[in-house]
XYZ file of C-alpha atoms in Angstrom:
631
model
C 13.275 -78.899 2.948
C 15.936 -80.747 1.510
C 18.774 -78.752 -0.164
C 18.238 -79.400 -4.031
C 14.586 -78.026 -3.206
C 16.374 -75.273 -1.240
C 18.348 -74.738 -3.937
C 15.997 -74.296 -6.271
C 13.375 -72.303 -4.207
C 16.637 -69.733 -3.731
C 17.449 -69.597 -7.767
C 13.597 -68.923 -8.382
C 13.385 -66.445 -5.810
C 16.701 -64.616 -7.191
C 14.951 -64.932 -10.743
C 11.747 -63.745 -9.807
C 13.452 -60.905 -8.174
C 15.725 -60.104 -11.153
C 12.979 -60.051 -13.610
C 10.589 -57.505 -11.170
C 14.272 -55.562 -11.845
C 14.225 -55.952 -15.706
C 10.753 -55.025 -16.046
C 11.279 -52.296 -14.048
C 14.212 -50.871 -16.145
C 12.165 -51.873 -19.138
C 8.762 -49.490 -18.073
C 11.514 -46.539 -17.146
C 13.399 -46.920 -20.599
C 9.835 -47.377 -22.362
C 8.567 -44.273 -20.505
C 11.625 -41.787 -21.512
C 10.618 -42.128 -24.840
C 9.228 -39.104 -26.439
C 5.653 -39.631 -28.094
C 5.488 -39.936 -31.940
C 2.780 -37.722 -32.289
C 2.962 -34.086 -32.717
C -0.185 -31.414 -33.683
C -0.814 -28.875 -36.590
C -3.084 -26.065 -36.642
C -5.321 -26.538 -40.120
C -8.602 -25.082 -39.918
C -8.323 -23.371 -36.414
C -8.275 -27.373 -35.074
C -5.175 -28.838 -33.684
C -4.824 -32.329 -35.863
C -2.674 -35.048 -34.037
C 0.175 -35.854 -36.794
C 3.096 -38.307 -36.738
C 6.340 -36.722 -35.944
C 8.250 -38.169 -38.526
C 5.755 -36.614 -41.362
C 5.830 -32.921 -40.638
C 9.041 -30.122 -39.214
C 6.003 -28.085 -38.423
C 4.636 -30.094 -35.277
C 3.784 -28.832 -31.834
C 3.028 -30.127 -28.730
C -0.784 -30.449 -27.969
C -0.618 -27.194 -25.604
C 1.702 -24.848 -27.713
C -0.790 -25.825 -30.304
C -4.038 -24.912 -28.588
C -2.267 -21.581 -27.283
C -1.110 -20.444 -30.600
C -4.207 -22.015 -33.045
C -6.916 -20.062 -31.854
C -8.350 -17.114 -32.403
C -8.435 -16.432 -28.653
C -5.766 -18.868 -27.553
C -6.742 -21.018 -24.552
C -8.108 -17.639 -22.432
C -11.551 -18.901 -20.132
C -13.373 -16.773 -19.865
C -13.161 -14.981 -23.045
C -12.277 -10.840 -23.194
C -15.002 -8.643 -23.745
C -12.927 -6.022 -25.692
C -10.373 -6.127 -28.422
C -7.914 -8.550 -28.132
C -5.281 -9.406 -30.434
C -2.388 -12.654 -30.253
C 0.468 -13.544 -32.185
C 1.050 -16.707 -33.475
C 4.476 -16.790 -31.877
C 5.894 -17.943 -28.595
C 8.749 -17.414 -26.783
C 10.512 -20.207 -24.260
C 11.432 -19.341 -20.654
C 11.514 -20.754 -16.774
C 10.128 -19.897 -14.092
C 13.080 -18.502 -12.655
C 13.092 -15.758 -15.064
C 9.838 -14.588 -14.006
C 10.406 -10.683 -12.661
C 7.901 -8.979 -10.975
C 9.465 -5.466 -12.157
C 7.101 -2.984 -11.205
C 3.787 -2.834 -8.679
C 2.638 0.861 -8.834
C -0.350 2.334 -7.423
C -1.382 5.459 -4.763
C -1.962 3.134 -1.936
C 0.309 1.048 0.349
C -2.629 -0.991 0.916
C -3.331 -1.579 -2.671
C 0.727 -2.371 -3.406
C 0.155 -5.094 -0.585
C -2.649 -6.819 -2.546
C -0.728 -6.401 -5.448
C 2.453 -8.168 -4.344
C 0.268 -11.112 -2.834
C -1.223 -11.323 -6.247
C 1.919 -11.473 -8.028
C 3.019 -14.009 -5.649
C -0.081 -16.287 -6.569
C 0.611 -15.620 -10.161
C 4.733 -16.213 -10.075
C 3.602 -19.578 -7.975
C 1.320 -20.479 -10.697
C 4.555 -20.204 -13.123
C 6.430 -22.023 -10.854
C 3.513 -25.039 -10.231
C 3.447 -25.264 -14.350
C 6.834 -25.785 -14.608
C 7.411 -28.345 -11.715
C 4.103 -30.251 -13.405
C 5.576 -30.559 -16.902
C 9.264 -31.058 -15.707
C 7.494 -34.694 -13.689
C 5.805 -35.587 -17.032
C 9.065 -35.254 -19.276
C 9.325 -37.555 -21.987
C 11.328 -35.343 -24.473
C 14.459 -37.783 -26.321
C 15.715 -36.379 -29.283
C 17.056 -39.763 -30.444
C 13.634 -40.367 -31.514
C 12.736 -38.233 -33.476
C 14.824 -35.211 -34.709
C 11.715 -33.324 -36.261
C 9.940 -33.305 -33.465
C 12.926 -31.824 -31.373
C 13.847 -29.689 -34.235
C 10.067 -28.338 -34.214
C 10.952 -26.919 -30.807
C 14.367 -25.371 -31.840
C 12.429 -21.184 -33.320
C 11.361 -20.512 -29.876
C 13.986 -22.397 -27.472
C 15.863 -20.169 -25.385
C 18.325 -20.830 -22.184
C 18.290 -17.450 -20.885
C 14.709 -15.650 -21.919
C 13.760 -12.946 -18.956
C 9.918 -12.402 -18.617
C 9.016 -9.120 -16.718
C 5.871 -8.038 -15.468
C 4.745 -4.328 -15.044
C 1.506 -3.608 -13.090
C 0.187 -0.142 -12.707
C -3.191 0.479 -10.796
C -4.801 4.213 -11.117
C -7.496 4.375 -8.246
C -7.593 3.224 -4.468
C -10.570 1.167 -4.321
C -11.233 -1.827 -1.804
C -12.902 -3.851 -0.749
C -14.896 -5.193 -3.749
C -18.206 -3.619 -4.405
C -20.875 -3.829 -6.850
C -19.915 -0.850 -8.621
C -15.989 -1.554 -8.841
C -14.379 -0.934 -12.364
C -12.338 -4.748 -12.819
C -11.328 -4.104 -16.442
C -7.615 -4.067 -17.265
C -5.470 -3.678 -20.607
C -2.856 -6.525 -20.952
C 0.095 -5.752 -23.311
C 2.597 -8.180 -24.259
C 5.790 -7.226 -26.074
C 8.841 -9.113 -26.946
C 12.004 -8.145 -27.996
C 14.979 -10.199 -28.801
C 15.019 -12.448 -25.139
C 13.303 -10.123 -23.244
C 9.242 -10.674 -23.275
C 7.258 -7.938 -21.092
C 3.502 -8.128 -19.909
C 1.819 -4.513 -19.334
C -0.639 -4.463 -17.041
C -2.920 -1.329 -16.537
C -6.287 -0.874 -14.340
C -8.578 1.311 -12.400
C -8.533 -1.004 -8.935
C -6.383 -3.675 -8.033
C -9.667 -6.472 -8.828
C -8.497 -5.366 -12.278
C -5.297 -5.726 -12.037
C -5.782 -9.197 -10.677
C -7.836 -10.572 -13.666
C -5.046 -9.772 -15.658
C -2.800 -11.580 -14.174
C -5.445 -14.255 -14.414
C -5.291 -13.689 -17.979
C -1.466 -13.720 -18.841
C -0.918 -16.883 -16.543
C -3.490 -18.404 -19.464
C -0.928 -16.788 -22.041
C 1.744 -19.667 -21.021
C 1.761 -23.143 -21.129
C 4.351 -25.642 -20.908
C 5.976 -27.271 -23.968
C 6.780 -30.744 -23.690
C 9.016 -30.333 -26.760
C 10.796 -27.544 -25.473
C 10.866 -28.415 -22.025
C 10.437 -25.199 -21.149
C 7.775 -22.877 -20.540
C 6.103 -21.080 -23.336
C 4.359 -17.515 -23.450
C 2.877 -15.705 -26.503
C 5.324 -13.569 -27.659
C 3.231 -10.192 -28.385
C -0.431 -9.828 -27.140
C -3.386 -6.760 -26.548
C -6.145 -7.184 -24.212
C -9.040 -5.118 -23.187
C -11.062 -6.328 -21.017
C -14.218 -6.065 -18.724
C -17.378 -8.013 -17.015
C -20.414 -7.918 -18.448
C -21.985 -8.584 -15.266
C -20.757 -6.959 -11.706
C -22.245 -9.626 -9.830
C -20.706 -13.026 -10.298
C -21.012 -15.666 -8.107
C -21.695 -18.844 -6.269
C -23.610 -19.749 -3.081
C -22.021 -22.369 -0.805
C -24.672 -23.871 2.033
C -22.577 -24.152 5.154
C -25.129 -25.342 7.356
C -26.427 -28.416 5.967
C -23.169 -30.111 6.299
C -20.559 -28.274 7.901
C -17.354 -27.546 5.016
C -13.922 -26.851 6.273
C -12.307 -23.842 6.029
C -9.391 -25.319 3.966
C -12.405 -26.588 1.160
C -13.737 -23.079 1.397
C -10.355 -21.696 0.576
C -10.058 -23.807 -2.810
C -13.053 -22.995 -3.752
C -12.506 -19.215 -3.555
C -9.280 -20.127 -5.502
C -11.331 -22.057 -8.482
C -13.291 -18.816 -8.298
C -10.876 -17.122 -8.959
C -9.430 -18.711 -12.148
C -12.810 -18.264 -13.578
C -12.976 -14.478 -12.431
C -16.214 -15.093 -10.685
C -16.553 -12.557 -8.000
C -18.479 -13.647 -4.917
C -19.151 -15.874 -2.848
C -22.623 -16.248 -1.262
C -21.997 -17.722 1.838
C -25.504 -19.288 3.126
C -23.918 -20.012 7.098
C -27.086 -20.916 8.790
C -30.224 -22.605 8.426
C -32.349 -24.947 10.402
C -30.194 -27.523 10.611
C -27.486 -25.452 12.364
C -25.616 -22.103 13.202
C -22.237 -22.343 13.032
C -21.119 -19.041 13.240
C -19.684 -18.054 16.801
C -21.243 -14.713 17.402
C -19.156 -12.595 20.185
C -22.352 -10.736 21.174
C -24.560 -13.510 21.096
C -22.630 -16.392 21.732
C -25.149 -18.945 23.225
C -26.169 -19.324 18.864
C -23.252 -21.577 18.184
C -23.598 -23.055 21.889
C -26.494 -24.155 20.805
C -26.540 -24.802 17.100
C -23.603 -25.976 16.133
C -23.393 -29.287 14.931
C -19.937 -29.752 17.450
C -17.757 -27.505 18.981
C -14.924 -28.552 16.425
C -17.667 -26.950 13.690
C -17.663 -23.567 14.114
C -16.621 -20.433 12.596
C -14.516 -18.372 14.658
C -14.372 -14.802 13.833
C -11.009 -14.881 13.095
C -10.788 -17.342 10.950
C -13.573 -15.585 9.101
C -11.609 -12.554 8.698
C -8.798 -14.494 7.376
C -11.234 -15.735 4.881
C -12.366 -12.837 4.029
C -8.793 -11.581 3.237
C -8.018 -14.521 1.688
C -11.017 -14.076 -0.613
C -10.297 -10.467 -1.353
C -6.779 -11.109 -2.623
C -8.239 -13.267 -5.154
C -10.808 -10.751 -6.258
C -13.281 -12.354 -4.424
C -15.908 -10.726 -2.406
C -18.056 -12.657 0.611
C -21.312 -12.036 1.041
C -23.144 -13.297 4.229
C -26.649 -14.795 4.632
C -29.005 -14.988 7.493
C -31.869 -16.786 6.457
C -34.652 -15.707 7.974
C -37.800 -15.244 9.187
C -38.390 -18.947 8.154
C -34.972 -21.465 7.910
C -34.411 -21.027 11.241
C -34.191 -23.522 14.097
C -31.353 -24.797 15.766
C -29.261 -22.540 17.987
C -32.081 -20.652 18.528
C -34.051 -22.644 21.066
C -32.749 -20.993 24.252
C -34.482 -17.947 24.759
C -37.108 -19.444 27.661
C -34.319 -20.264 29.648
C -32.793 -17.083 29.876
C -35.628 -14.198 30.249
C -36.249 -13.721 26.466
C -39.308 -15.733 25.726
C -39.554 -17.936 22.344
C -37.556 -16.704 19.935
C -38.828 -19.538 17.239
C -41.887 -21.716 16.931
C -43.007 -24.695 15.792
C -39.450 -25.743 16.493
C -39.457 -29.546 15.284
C -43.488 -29.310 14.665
C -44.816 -32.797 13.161
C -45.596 -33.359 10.885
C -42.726 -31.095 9.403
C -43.365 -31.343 5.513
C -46.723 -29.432 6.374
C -45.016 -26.945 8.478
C -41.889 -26.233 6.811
C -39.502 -26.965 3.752
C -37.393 -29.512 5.589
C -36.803 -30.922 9.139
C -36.524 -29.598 11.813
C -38.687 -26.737 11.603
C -38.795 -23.660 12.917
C -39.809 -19.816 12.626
C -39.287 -16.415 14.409
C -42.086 -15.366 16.293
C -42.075 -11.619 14.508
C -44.198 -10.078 17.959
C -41.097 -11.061 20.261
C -39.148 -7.690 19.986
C -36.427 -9.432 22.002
C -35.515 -11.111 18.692
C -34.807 -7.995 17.013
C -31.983 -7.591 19.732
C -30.423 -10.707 19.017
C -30.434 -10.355 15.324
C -28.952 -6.387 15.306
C -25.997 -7.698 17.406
C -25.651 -11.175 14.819
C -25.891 -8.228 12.238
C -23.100 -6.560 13.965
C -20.712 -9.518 14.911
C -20.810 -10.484 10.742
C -20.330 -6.838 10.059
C -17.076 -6.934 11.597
C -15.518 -9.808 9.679
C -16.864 -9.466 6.400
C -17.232 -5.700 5.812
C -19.087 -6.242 2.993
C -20.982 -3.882 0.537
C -24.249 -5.956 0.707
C -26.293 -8.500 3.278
C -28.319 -10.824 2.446
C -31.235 -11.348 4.695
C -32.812 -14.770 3.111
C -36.418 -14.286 3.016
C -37.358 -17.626 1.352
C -40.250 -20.997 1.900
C -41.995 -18.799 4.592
C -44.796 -21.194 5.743
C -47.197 -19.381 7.494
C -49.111 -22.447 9.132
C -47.190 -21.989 12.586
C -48.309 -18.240 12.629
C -51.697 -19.247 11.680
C -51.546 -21.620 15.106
C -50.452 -19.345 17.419
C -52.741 -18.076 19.701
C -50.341 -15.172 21.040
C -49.491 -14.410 17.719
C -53.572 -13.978 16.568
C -54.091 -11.892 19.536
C -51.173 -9.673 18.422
C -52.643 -9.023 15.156
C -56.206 -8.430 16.893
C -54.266 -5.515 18.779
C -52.978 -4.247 16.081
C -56.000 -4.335 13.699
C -54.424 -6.581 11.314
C -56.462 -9.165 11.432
C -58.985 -7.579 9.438
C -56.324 -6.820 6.688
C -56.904 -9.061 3.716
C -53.580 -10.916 4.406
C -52.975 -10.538 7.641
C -50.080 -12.929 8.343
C -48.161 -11.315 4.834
C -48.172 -7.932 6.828
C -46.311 -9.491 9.429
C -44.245 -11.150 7.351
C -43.467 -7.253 6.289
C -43.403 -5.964 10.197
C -40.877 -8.512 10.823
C -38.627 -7.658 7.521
C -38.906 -3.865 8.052
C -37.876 -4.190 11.673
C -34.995 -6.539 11.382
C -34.153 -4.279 8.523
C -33.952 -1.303 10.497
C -32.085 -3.515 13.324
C -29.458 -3.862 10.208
C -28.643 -0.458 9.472
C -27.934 0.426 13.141
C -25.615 -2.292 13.625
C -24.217 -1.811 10.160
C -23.861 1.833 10.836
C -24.859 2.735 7.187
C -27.508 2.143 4.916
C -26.510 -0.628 1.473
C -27.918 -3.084 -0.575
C -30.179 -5.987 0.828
C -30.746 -9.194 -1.061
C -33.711 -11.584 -0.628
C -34.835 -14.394 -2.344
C -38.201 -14.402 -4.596
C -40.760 -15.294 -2.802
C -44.670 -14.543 -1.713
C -43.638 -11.569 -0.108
C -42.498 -10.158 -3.641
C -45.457 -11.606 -5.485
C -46.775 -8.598 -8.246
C -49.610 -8.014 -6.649
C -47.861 -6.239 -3.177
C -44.158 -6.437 -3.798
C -43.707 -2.524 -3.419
C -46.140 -2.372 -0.808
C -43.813 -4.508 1.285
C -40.703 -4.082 -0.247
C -38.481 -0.828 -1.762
C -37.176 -1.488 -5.073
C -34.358 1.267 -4.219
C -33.158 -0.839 -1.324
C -33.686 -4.533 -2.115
C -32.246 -6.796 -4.817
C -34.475 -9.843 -5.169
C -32.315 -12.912 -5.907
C -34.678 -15.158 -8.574
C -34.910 -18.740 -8.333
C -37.655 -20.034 -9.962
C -37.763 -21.363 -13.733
C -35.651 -19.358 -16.502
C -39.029 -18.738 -18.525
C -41.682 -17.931 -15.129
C -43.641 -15.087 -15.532
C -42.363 -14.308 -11.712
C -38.976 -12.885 -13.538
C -41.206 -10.820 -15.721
C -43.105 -9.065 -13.075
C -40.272 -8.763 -10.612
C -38.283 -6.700 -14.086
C -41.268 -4.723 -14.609
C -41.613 -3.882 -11.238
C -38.092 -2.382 -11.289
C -36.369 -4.495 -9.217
C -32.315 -5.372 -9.633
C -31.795 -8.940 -10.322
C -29.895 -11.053 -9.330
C -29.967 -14.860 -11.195
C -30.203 -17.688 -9.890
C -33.035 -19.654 -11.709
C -32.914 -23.572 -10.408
C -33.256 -25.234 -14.008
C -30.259 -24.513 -14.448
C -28.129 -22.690 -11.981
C -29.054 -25.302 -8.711
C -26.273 -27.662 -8.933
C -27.885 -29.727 -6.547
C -30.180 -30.913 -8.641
C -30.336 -34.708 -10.617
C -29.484 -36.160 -6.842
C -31.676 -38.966 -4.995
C -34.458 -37.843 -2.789
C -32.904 -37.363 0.747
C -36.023 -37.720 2.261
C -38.336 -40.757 1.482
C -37.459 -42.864 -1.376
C -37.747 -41.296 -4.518
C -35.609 -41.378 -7.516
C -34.789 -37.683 -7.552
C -34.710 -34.652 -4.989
C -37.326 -31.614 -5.890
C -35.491 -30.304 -8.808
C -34.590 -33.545 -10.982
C -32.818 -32.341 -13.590
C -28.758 -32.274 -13.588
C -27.915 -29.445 -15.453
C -24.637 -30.080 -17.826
C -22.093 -27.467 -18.447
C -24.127 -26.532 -21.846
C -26.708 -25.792 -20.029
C -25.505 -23.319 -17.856
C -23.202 -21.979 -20.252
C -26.437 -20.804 -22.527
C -28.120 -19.921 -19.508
C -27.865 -15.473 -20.484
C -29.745 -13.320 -17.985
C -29.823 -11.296 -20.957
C -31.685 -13.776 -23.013
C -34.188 -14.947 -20.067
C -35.544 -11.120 -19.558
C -35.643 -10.169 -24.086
C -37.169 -13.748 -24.294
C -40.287 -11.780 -22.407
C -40.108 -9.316 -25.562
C -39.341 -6.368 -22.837
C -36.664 -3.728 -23.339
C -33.487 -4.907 -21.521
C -32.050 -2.901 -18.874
C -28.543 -3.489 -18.165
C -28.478 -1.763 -14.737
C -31.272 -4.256 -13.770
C -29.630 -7.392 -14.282
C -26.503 -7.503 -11.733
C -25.676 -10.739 -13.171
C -26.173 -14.368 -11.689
C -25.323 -17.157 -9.184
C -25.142 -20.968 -9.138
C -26.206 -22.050 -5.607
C -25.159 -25.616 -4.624
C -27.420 -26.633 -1.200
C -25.394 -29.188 0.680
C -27.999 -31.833 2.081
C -26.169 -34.224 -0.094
C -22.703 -32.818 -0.329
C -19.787 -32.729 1.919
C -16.404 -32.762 2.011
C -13.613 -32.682 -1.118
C -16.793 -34.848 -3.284
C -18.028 -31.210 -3.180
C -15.581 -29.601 -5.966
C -16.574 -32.773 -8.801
C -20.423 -31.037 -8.836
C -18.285 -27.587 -8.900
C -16.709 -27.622 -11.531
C -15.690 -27.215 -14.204
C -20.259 -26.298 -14.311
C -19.299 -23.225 -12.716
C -16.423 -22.232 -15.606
C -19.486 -22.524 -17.832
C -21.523 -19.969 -15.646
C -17.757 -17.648 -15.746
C -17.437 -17.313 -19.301
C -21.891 -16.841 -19.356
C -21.641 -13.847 -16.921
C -18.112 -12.573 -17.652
C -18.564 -12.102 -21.570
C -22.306 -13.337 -22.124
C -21.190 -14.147 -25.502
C -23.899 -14.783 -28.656
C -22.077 -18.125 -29.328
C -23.647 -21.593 -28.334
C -21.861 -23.960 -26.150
C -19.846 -26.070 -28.627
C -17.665 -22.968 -29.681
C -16.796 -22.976 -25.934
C -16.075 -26.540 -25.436
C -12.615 -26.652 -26.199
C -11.372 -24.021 -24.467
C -13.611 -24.968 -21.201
C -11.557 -28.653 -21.558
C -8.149 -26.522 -21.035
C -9.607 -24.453 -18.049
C -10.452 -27.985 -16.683
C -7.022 -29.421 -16.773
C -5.251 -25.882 -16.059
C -7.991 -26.003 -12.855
C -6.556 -29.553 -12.066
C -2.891 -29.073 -12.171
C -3.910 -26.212 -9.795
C -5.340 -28.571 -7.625
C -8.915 -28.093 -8.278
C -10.614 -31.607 -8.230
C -12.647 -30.833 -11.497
C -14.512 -33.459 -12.903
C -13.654 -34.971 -16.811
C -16.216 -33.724 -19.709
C -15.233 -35.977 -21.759
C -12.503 -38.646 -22.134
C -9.042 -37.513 -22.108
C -8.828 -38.514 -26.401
C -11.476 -36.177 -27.220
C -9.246 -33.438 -25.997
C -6.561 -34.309 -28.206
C -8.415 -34.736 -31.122
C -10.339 -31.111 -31.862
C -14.276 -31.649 -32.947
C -13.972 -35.258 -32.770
C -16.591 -35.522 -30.082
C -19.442 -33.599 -31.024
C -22.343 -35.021 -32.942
């Protein structure tokens, strides 16, 4: 190169360099400046307004706290609740945690791990908005001036918590209401909370971290200055199962969704651990399960770890309830009883072809006349007992082909023995021999006698249900249709409900086939958030014209079966379709979806900057421009 070209190539290169500079400078100086927009409350609707036309503007979120009727809360109270209009500025450093009473040291410890979530919360909102600054007065001195009525340097927020009873762990018949008082005076602003059980106490704080937003105005935190809230479930049971066993789910994706969960106040989670495809769980007693049917060794779930969980879960008000699927659903880890003295514990394990032997490869079934299976299952029972100490089981129950029983001549010679195989349905009362003795293997390893859950299914069909099955001792969880005459005779037959109907509550559904090449799974309808959200228990059961019965319906899950779905991907088909099925089964309110929808947009983005990966409803304009989105 000769040196006027070097020269030259050196000035370009210093120019090129120096203008990467200037535009840099020039994107930093252009991002400073504040927006010119501002929003007004006319009409209960938050109306995006220049800055320089109005001293009365707000930011978006000060606006949507103070414009509604019920503020930005998800899901709404149940009892009266009254806001002010007014808001008071703070940081997060102000936040006291002034009192934590109650009559148990163990309920104080849940308490100050609750506060500690909530005062993080505070913290995380602040640390959020203070990234996203943009505030320069220079602009525009309305919309700093705007700001000025609730702007305060030195603002002390203090939080009182007083819990009456020593209950835990969750049950089904916990109290979890609360009363939430706000009161401000001069700089000092403090929330009141007062409950039964700690689970109550917890909501609240749920609910007050919804009373504060941060102001980009301000650049401060903001919290309704004066506020009453009573508040309740309509439902006890409120929940979601998660299917561990198609495709294994870390523990740290477990954990976050226990923590969406809990921002939606939904109680439980159904945790489905095993299934044909694998068992996961690492039984102490009976250890050769995971050996056997774990997908790795690196995919298990270590007792511990499961207690942690547990905990974990708990703190958030969160109870876990385990599953065993069984008599059908079963298959690997449970091939090794030939080789060690206890005969065949399954059948048909793998049978071809399998979709005329079971629901989905590989198949497999107990074989109800080995007793030696009843051992093995009474010391699983026991081995889950001890990490999730929970007030019910759920003992599956579901897709029972009876084909491989039908096959088996050891098994036809049993029922000869026994004189069944004269009974009209021969291989249904073994289907009820096996359930009543793994049930009674249950309660001895349990030590005590609670709640079982089972799926719908031929087994509580009208015409023999409480021949084979109590209706003081099981809780049938429904999944067929929302409008299936099933529901009706299962209500009539007075059992306790729990729903789960797949129309609208599988969140599965809409997928490709994984099997063959269809369009669509079984169930090929994605339901929306509106769906679910108008999806009342209440409704479903009246909509038979029968009396409703409160104590019947325990309230609902959304059940998300992972054949398709691993990994973080997961928490997009999560939410924010299970805030729809909070608010449904926390309030079961007589409104329609659209009076929800822009309140459900804030719980998405509060869910996000919590680091929930919730998908978008809509695009991001729509939520700063009220009702401009619905047809």
């Amino acid at each position: 190169m000769t040196e006027p070209s070097r020269r030259t190539y050196c000035l370009l290169k210093w120019l090129f360099v120096l203008n990467i500079i200037w535009l840099a400078s020039a994107q930093s100086t252009f991002f400073e400046i504040s927006s010119p927009w501002v929003w007004t409350c006319k009409e209960k609707k938050c109306l995006r307004t220049r800055a320089s036309e109005t001293t009365q503007g707000q930011s978006n979120a000060v606006c949507k706290l103070t414009c509604y009727d019920s503020a930005t809360l998800w899901p709404l109270p149940t009892g009266e609740t009254t806001l002010s209009k007014d808001v008071s500025a703070f940081f997060a450093n102000d936040v006291r945690i002034a009192k934590l009473t109650s009559n148990s040291t163990k309920t104080e410890d849940m308490l100050k791990e609750a506060a500690a979530i909530f005062s993080e919360h505070i913290k995380q909102m602040e640390n959020n908005g203070l990234g996203g600054s943009t505030r320069d007065c220079s602009v525009s001195a309305n919309t700093c001036a705007s700001a000025a009525p609730y702007s305060s340097s030195e603002h002390l927020f203090n939080v009182e918590v007083i819990v009456t009873q020593n209950i835990a762990p969750l049950a089904l018949d916990t109290d979890e209401s609360y009363t939430l008082d706000v009161k401000t005076t001069n700089s000092v602003t403090t929330a009141y909370i007062v409950a039964e059980t700690f689970f109550g106490a917890r909501h609240a704080m749920e609910t007050l971290s919804q009373l504060i937003t941060w102001d980009e105005l301000s650049n401060s935190l903001v919290v309704i200055q004066n506020a009453h809230i009573e508040d309740s479930p309509v439902f006890p049971h409120r929940g979601f199962a998660v299917d561990t066993a198609r495709n294994y789910m870390e523990i740290s994706l477990i954990k976050r969704i226990i923590d969406g969960l809990s921002y939606n106040k939904l109680n439980v989670l159904h945790w489905h651990m095993s299934d044909s495809n694998s068992f996961p769980f690492v039984s102490t007693r009976e250890p050769l399960m995971a050996i056997y049917g774990a997908p790795s060794a690196r995919k298990v779930y270590r007792p511990a770890e499961v207690q942690e969980l547990v905990h974990y879960a708990q703190v958030r008000g969160v109870k876990i309830i385990p599953e065993l699927d069984a008599p059908s659903h079963v298959g690997a880890g449970w091939d090794w009883g030939p080789l060690y003295g206890m005969g065949d514990l399954i059948i048909c394990l793998d049978k071809q072809p399998w979709d005329e032997y079971c629901a989905q490869p590989p198949c497999g079934i107990f074989d109800p006349t080995n007793d030696k299976i009843y051992t093995v299952l009474k010391n699983i029972y026991k081995d889950m007992d001890d990490v999730f100490q929970s007030d019910m089981f759920h003992m599956g129950g579901d897709e029972v082909n009876m084909r491989c029983w039908n096959e088996s001549e050891s098994i036809k010679k049993w029922l000869v023995d026994k004189g069944w195989n004269k009974d009209p349905n021969p291989y249904l009362k073994l289907w009820s021999y096996f359930q009543n003795q793994s049930l009674a293997k249950l309660d001895e390893a349990h030590g005590r006698t609670q709640p079982v859950i089972i799926w719908n299914s031929d087994l509580t069909a009208k015409e023999h249900a409480k021949d084979y099955l109590d209706p003081n001792r099981y809780i049938i969880q429904y999944w067929n249709t929302w409008n299936n005459s099933i529901l009706k005779d299962l209500y009539e037959d007075g059992y306790k409900l729990i729903i789960s109907n797949y129309d609208a509550l599988y969140l599965d559904c809409g997928y490709g086939s994984w099997v063959g090449n269809g369009l669509n799974n079984w169930c090929p309808q994605y339901t929306g958030w509106k769906l679910i959200y108008e999806n009342s228990p209440r409704v479903m059961i009246q909509n038979f014209s029968l009396p409703y019965n409160k104590d019947q319906i325990l309230g609902g899950e959304a059940a998300l079966w992972a054949e398709q779905s691993q990994g973080g991907a997961i928490e997009g088909k999560l939410w924010p379709r299970l805030s729809a099925l909070a608010e449904r089964l926390w309030t079961d309110p007589d409104t329609k979806w659209f009076a929800a929808e822009t309140r459900l947009h804030i719980q998405r983005e509060r869910m996000v900057e919590r680091g929930i990966t919730a998908d978008a409803l809509q695009p991001e304009w729509c939520v700063q421009n009220d009702g401009s989105c619905i047809l």
